[in-house]
mmCIF file of C-alpha atoms in Angstrom:
data_model
loop_
_atom_site.group_PDB
_atom_site.id
_atom_site.type_symbol
_atom_site.label_atom_id
_atom_site.label_comp_id
_atom_site.label_asym_id
_atom_site.label_seq_id
_atom_site.Cartn_x
_atom_site.Cartn_y
_atom_site.Cartn_z
ATOM 1 C CA MET A 1 207.386 206.834 73.563
ATOM 2 C CA SER A 2 205.130 204.793 74.123
ATOM 3 C CA GLY A 3 205.790 201.970 76.400
ATOM 4 C CA ALA A 4 206.132 198.431 74.799
ATOM 5 C CA GLY A 5 202.736 197.134 76.778
ATOM 6 C CA ALA A 6 200.734 200.144 75.642
ATOM 7 C CA PRO A 7 197.878 199.340 73.887
ATOM 8 C CA PRO A 8 197.289 201.049 70.536
ATOM 9 C CA SER A 9 195.234 204.052 70.209
ATOM 10 C CA SER A 10 192.948 202.162 67.871
ATOM 11 C CA LEU A 11 192.016 199.648 70.482
ATOM 12 C CA TRP A 12 190.920 202.916 73.058
ATOM 13 C CA GLY A 13 189.038 203.993 69.947
ATOM 14 C CA ARG A 14 187.168 200.678 69.889
ATOM 15 C CA LEU A 15 186.454 200.206 73.527
ATOM 16 C CA ALA A 16 185.349 203.883 73.625
ATOM 17 C CA SER A 17 183.183 203.812 70.959
ATOM 18 C CA PRO A 18 180.217 201.598 72.350
ATOM 19 C CA PHE A 19 180.125 204.469 75.321
ATOM 20 C CA ARG A 20 179.736 207.230 72.608
ATOM 21 C CA GLU A 21 177.449 205.424 70.899
ATOM 22 C CA PHE A 22 174.932 203.801 73.213
ATOM 23 C CA GLY A 23 175.789 205.873 76.533
ATOM 24 C CA GLY A 24 177.298 204.734 80.133
ATOM 25 C CA LEU A 25 175.182 201.651 81.125
ATOM 26 C CA ALA A 26 174.260 200.482 77.915
ATOM 27 C CA GLY A 27 177.934 200.910 76.686
ATOM 28 C CA SER A 28 178.736 198.645 79.471
ATOM 29 C CA LEU A 29 176.237 196.032 78.699
ATOM 30 C CA TYR A 30 177.424 195.858 74.844
ATOM 31 C CA LEU A 31 180.989 195.429 76.074
ATOM 32 C CA ILE A 32 179.997 192.347 78.405
ATOM 33 C CA ASP A 33 178.001 190.858 76.032
ATOM 34 C CA ARG A 34 181.053 191.066 73.507
ATOM 35 C CA LEU A 35 182.875 189.622 76.143
ATOM 36 C CA LEU A 36 180.968 186.829 77.127
ATOM 37 C CA ARG A 37 180.445 185.709 73.426
ATOM 38 C CA SER A 38 184.186 185.807 73.046
ATOM 39 C CA LEU A 39 184.413 183.075 75.983
ATOM 40 C CA SER A 40 181.696 180.775 75.005
ATOM 41 C CA PRO A 41 178.452 180.470 72.331
ATOM 42 C CA ARG A 42 176.938 179.525 75.244
ATOM 43 C CA LEU A 43 177.415 182.995 76.834
ATOM 44 C CA GLY A 44 175.756 185.953 76.332
ATOM 45 C CA LEU A 45 173.604 189.433 77.367
ATOM 46 C CA TYR A 46 170.306 190.147 75.511
ATOM 47 C CA VAL A 47 169.199 193.960 76.549
ATOM 48 C CA TYR A 48 165.803 194.770 75.113
ATOM 49 C CA GLU A 49 163.606 197.811 75.372
ATOM 50 C CA LEU A 50 159.733 196.503 75.415
ATOM 51 C CA MET A 51 157.762 199.371 72.961
ATOM 52 C CA VAL A 52 154.078 200.060 72.212
ATOM 53 C CA GLN A 53 152.938 201.930 69.252
ATOM 54 C CA PRO A 54 149.402 203.355 68.876
ATOM 55 C CA ILE A 55 147.347 201.260 65.527
ATOM 56 C CA THR A 56 145.338 204.651 64.611
ATOM 57 C CA GLY A 57 144.317 203.714 61.174
ATOM 58 C CA ARG A 58 145.709 207.017 59.953
ATOM 59 C CA ALA A 59 146.994 207.222 56.622
ATOM 60 C CA LEU A 60 150.978 207.547 57.027
ATOM 61 C CA LEU A 61 151.561 207.867 53.016
ATOM 62 C CA GLY A 62 150.063 210.678 50.680
ATOM 63 C CA PRO A 63 147.290 209.356 48.342
ATOM 64 C CA LYS A 64 149.817 209.396 45.296
ATOM 65 C CA LEU A 65 152.359 207.274 47.236
ATOM 66 C CA VAL A 66 149.680 204.640 48.232
ATOM 67 C CA ARG A 67 147.830 204.804 44.919
ATOM 68 C CA ASP A 68 149.946 201.483 43.594
ATOM 69 C CA LEU A 69 149.728 199.762 46.765
ATOM 70 C CA GLN A 70 148.370 196.464 48.117
ATOM 71 C CA PHE A 71 148.340 194.452 51.286
ATOM 72 C CA ASP A 72 146.921 191.221 52.179
ATOM 73 C CA GLU A 73 147.974 188.397 54.441
ATOM 74 C CA ILE A 74 150.617 186.150 53.611
ATOM 75 C CA GLY A 75 149.309 182.603 54.694
ATOM 76 C CA PRO A 76 150.855 178.930 54.802
ATOM 77 C CA GLY A 77 151.500 178.130 51.200
ATOM 78 C CA HIS A 78 151.952 181.519 50.333
ATOM 79 C CA PRO A 79 154.494 181.927 47.074
ATOM 80 C CA ALA A 80 156.118 185.291 49.018
ATOM 81 C CA LEU A 81 156.971 182.924 51.728
ATOM 82 C CA ALA A 82 159.806 181.561 49.481
ATOM 83 C CA LEU A 83 160.925 185.341 49.129
ATOM 84 C CA MET A 84 161.742 185.817 52.827
ATOM 85 C CA PRO A 85 165.264 184.910 54.368
ATOM 86 C CA ALA A 86 163.777 183.499 57.756
ATOM 87 C CA ARG A 87 164.591 179.541 57.562
ATOM 88 C CA GLU A 88 161.866 177.610 56.721
ATOM 89 C CA ASP A 89 161.428 175.489 59.593
ATOM 90 C CA ILE A 90 161.238 179.351 61.517
ATOM 91 C CA LYS A 91 158.206 180.168 59.316
ATOM 92 C CA ALA A 92 157.021 176.872 60.156
ATOM 93 C CA ALA A 93 157.181 177.617 63.994
ATOM 94 C CA ARG A 94 155.442 181.064 63.693
ATOM 95 C CA PHE A 95 152.575 179.543 62.160
ATOM 96 C CA ALA A 96 152.301 177.077 64.764
ATOM 97 C CA GLN A 97 152.116 179.572 67.857
ATOM 98 C CA GLY A 98 149.592 181.427 65.829
ATOM 99 C CA ALA A 99 151.711 184.409 64.240
ATOM 100 C CA ARG A 100 150.111 185.982 61.136
ATOM 101 C CA CYS A 101 151.917 187.712 58.390
ATOM 102 C CA LEU A 102 151.173 190.918 56.156
ATOM 103 C CA GLY A 103 152.711 191.682 53.427
ATOM 104 C CA VAL A 104 152.615 194.871 51.024
ATOM 105 C CA TRP A 105 152.986 194.942 47.419
ATOM 106 C CA ARG A 106 153.557 197.971 44.645
ATOM 107 C CA ARG A 107 152.253 196.988 41.448
ATOM 108 C CA GLY A 108 152.520 193.101 41.916
ATOM 109 C CA GLU A 109 155.811 193.673 43.213
ATOM 110 C CA LEU A 110 156.548 192.539 47.095
ATOM 111 C CA ILE A 111 157.995 195.687 49.211
ATOM 112 C CA GLY A 112 158.062 193.905 52.682
ATOM 113 C CA TYR A 113 156.322 192.454 55.418
ATOM 114 C CA LEU A 114 155.449 192.377 59.041
ATOM 115 C CA TRP A 115 154.964 189.159 61.321
ATOM 116 C CA PHE A 116 152.471 189.536 64.167
ATOM 117 C CA CYS A 117 150.683 187.582 66.963
ATOM 118 C CA ALA A 118 147.701 188.540 68.799
ATOM 119 C CA ALA A 119 147.473 188.343 72.569
ATOM 120 C CA ARG A 120 150.754 186.942 73.434
ATOM 121 C CA TYR A 121 153.997 186.182 71.338
ATOM 122 C CA GLU A 122 156.792 183.418 72.375
ATOM 123 C CA GLU A 123 160.410 185.439 71.729
ATOM 124 C CA ASP A 124 162.410 183.219 69.831
ATOM 125 C CA GLU A 125 165.767 184.526 71.377
ATOM 126 C CA VAL A 126 165.273 183.802 75.292
ATOM 127 C CA ARG A 127 162.734 181.954 77.239
ATOM 128 C CA CYS A 128 160.099 184.138 77.701
ATOM 129 C CA THR A 129 156.397 184.952 76.687
ATOM 130 C CA TYR A 130 154.848 188.598 76.301
ATOM 131 C CA HIS A 131 151.541 188.659 77.614
ATOM 132 C CA LEU A 132 149.259 191.893 76.144
ATOM 133 C CA GLN A 133 146.704 193.948 77.429
ATOM 134 C CA PRO A 134 143.900 194.579 76.821
ATOM 135 C CA ALA A 135 144.178 190.982 74.942
ATOM 136 C CA ALA A 136 141.351 191.399 72.244
ATOM 137 C CA ALA A 137 143.074 194.981 71.144
ATOM 138 C CA SER A 138 146.430 194.113 71.312
ATOM 139 C CA ILE A 139 149.273 192.251 68.981
ATOM 140 C CA PHE A 140 153.012 191.861 69.044
ATOM 141 C CA ASP A 141 154.767 192.543 65.820
ATOM 142 C CA PHE A 142 158.331 191.152 64.834
ATOM 143 C CA ASP A 143 160.222 190.834 62.114
ATOM 144 C CA LEU A 144 159.645 193.790 60.117
ATOM 145 C CA TYR A 145 161.468 193.579 56.647
ATOM 146 C CA VAL A 146 161.421 195.589 53.539
ATOM 147 C CA MET A 147 163.133 193.711 50.492
ATOM 148 C CA PRO A 148 166.426 195.542 49.794
ATOM 149 C CA ALA A 149 165.383 196.996 46.355
ATOM 150 C CA HIS A 150 162.917 199.242 48.268
ATOM 151 C CA ARG A 151 165.050 199.936 51.413
ATOM 152 C CA MET A 152 166.137 203.721 49.656
ATOM 153 C CA GLY A 153 162.495 204.247 49.160
ATOM 154 C CA ILE A 154 158.814 204.401 50.916
ATOM 155 C CA GLY A 155 159.386 200.618 51.921
ATOM 156 C CA PHE A 156 159.323 200.890 55.174
ATOM 157 C CA MET A 157 156.478 203.738 55.885
ATOM 158 C CA ALA A 158 154.468 201.815 53.246
ATOM 159 C CA VAL A 159 154.831 198.366 55.224
ATOM 160 C CA TRP A 160 153.627 200.306 58.121
ATOM 161 C CA HIS A 161 150.967 202.167 56.234
ATOM 162 C CA GLY A 162 149.297 198.957 55.401
ATOM 163 C CA ALA A 163 149.741 197.507 58.769
ATOM 164 C CA ASN A 164 148.066 200.563 60.196
ATOM 165 C CA GLN A 165 145.258 200.276 57.905
ATOM 166 C CA TYR A 166 144.391 196.497 58.087
ATOM 167 C CA LEU A 167 144.801 196.034 61.674
ATOM 168 C CA HIS A 168 142.601 198.915 62.797
ATOM 169 C CA ALA A 169 140.058 197.832 60.913
ATOM 170 C CA GLN A 170 140.608 194.642 62.989
ATOM 171 C CA GLY A 171 139.816 196.282 66.006
ATOM 172 C CA ILE A 172 143.643 196.274 67.079
ATOM 173 C CA ARG A 173 144.776 199.499 68.917
ATOM 174 C CA TYR A 174 148.075 198.809 70.083
ATOM 175 C CA THR A 175 150.950 196.904 68.500
ATOM 176 C CA PHE A 176 153.913 195.971 71.114
ATOM 177 C CA SER A 177 157.467 194.967 70.077
ATOM 178 C CA ARG A 178 160.541 194.553 71.528
ATOM 179 C CA LEU A 179 163.591 196.631 70.512
ATOM 180 C CA THR A 180 167.412 195.506 70.671
ATOM 181 C CA ARG A 181 168.751 198.123 72.975
ATOM 182 C CA PHE A 182 171.626 198.237 70.550
ATOM 183 C CA ASN A 183 170.038 198.738 67.510
ATOM 184 C CA LEU A 184 169.921 202.477 66.897
ATOM 185 C CA ALA A 185 169.143 202.251 63.402
ATOM 186 C CA SER A 186 165.509 200.605 63.986
ATOM 187 C CA ARG A 187 164.959 203.156 67.031
ATOM 188 C CA LYS A 188 165.351 206.081 64.558
ATOM 189 C CA ALA A 189 163.072 204.596 61.960
ATOM 190 C CA HIS A 190 160.292 204.147 64.590
ATOM 191 C CA ALA A 191 160.627 207.401 66.425
ATOM 192 C CA HIS A 192 157.959 209.245 64.635
ATOM 193 C CA LEU A 193 155.505 206.810 64.815
ATOM 194 C CA GLY A 194 154.570 207.039 68.305
ATOM 195 C CA TRP A 195 156.657 204.285 69.916
ATOM 196 C CA LYS A 196 156.918 204.797 73.706
ATOM 197 C CA ARG A 197 158.777 202.238 75.860
ATOM 198 C CA VAL A 198 156.715 200.376 78.438
ATOM 199 C CA GLY A 199 159.702 198.756 80.156
ATOM 200 C CA ARG A 200 163.255 197.152 79.796
ATOM 201 C CA ALA A 201 164.786 193.614 80.503
ATOM 202 C CA VAL A 202 167.764 192.166 80.495
ATOM 203 C CA PHE A 203 168.461 188.474 80.041
ATOM 204 C CA LEU A 204 171.890 186.820 81.102
ATOM 205 C CA HIS A 205 172.187 183.369 79.311
ATOM 206 C CA ALA A 206 174.664 180.781 80.384
ATOM 207 C CA GLY A 207 173.753 177.433 79.293
ATOM 208 C CA PRO A 208 170.802 175.874 80.038
ATOM 209 C CA VAL A 209 170.549 178.809 82.649
ATOM 210 C CA GLU A 210 168.422 182.268 82.121
ATOM 211 C CA LEU A 211 168.517 184.894 84.764
ATOM 212 C CA MET A 212 166.358 187.809 83.577
ATOM 213 C CA VAL A 213 165.910 191.163 85.209
ATOM 214 C CA ALA A 214 162.739 193.343 84.120
ATOM 215 C CA THR A 215 161.317 196.582 84.776
ATOM 216 C CA VAL A 216 157.913 194.756 84.505
ATOM 217 C CA ARG A 217 156.345 191.941 86.192
ATOM 218 C CA PRO A 218 157.998 189.294 87.492
ATOM 219 C CA TRP A 219 160.861 191.683 87.739
ATOM 220 C CA LEU A 220 163.201 189.023 88.507
ATOM 221 C CA ALA A 221 163.336 185.429 87.339
ATOM 222 C CA VAL A 222 165.676 182.272 86.781
ATOM 223 C CA THR A 223 165.067 179.791 84.105
ATOM 224 C CA THR A 224 166.737 176.354 82.953
ATOM 225 C CA THR A 225 163.495 174.906 80.703
ATOM 226 C CA GLY A 226 160.360 176.968 81.182
ATOM 227 C CA ARG A 227 159.234 180.958 79.818
ATOM 228 C CA VAL A 228 158.750 183.530 81.694
ATOM 229 C CA PRO A 229 155.862 185.587 81.432
ATOM 230 C CA LEU A 230 156.362 189.465 80.524
ATOM 231 C CA HIS A 231 153.224 191.144 81.080
ATOM 232 C CA LEU A 232 152.512 194.531 78.943
ATOM 233 C CA GLN A 233 150.056 197.220 79.453
ATOM 234 C CA PRO A 234 149.660 200.568 76.959
ATOM 235 C CA GLN A 235 149.268 202.974 79.881
ATOM 236 C CA VAL A 236 152.217 205.023 78.848
ATOM 237 C CA LEU A 237 150.787 206.036 75.855
ATOM 238 C CA GLN A 238 147.622 207.706 77.807
ATOM 239 C CA GLN A 239 150.292 209.154 80.254
ATOM 240 C CA ALA A 240 152.059 210.934 77.331
ATOM 241 C CA ALA A 241 149.792 212.002 75.272
ATOM 242 C CA PRO A 242 148.018 215.483 75.363
ATOM 243 C CA ALA A 243 144.083 215.073 76.901
ATOM 244 C CA SER A 244 143.246 216.164 73.706
ATOM 245 C CA SER A 245 144.899 213.281 71.439
ATOM 246 C CA ALA A 246 145.480 210.802 73.793
ATOM 247 C CA VAL A 247 144.576 207.356 72.549
ATOM 248 C CA PRO A 248 141.333 206.131 73.916
ATOM 249 C CA ALA A 249 141.714 202.990 76.419
ATOM 250 C CA PRO A 250 139.287 200.253 75.988
ATOM 251 C CA PRO A 251 136.736 199.847 78.785
ATOM 252 C CA SER A 252 138.605 196.360 79.629
ATOM 253 C CA LEU A 253 142.115 197.709 79.986
ATOM 254 C CA LYS A 254 141.875 197.769 83.885
ATOM 255 C CA ARG A 255 139.532 194.873 84.562
ATOM 256 C CA GLU A 256 141.225 192.404 82.699
ATOM 257 C CA PRO A 257 142.835 189.902 84.623
ATOM 258 C CA PRO A 258 146.562 188.920 83.744
ATOM 259 C CA HIS A 259 147.131 186.384 81.239
ATOM 260 C CA ASP A 260 149.042 183.482 82.725
#
């Protein structure tokens, strides 16, 4: 017979679940985050993987699937903005920092959309700004959203097909993004699109204070008001690709000064 104070087996199962799902280190960070948030809404741990993906312009869907697709920018005042679940003030703040939104339609019905910023992006969960190099050929993408009615079909790939075609035509060759370490669904969805990790960052949020530890410069920072600049570069794509299929690096990749 178990002792009166022994936790039920279901509790042990819940405690072990993050380690089975995320691994030892990430599982520990997940439990720390859950504990902090249970103590106060002003406490939390943000664990990011910083990713880069090539924009090659190649078709991601076959001719029959793309025949009825249309894609175009959704700017301020566009009626499709009303279909987005984000709050109106969040949409306004995105446009205010220069963000753009690409929408994908099928036979006139919105399938999904993708927001992106050129050269730099101000993170909305923690106080950091991503600076991208080479600036002229890079964007930061965020809030890829597929409308619920299209999530079991080609919705996700349709959005990326449109983005790949549209952005490549504008000279964009790299798109950076941040992936929450605990979002396994997003990781699996992007795995076959050529994503590579360029760095990791962990933010401890404690009221007005944020402590950051990262694998990219400036590596370590403590802030109370200002934003930390994180500098992201796409060399990992060239290092990982075979010589015959490597994504060509623009001549400015190594010569361009950092953006502060």
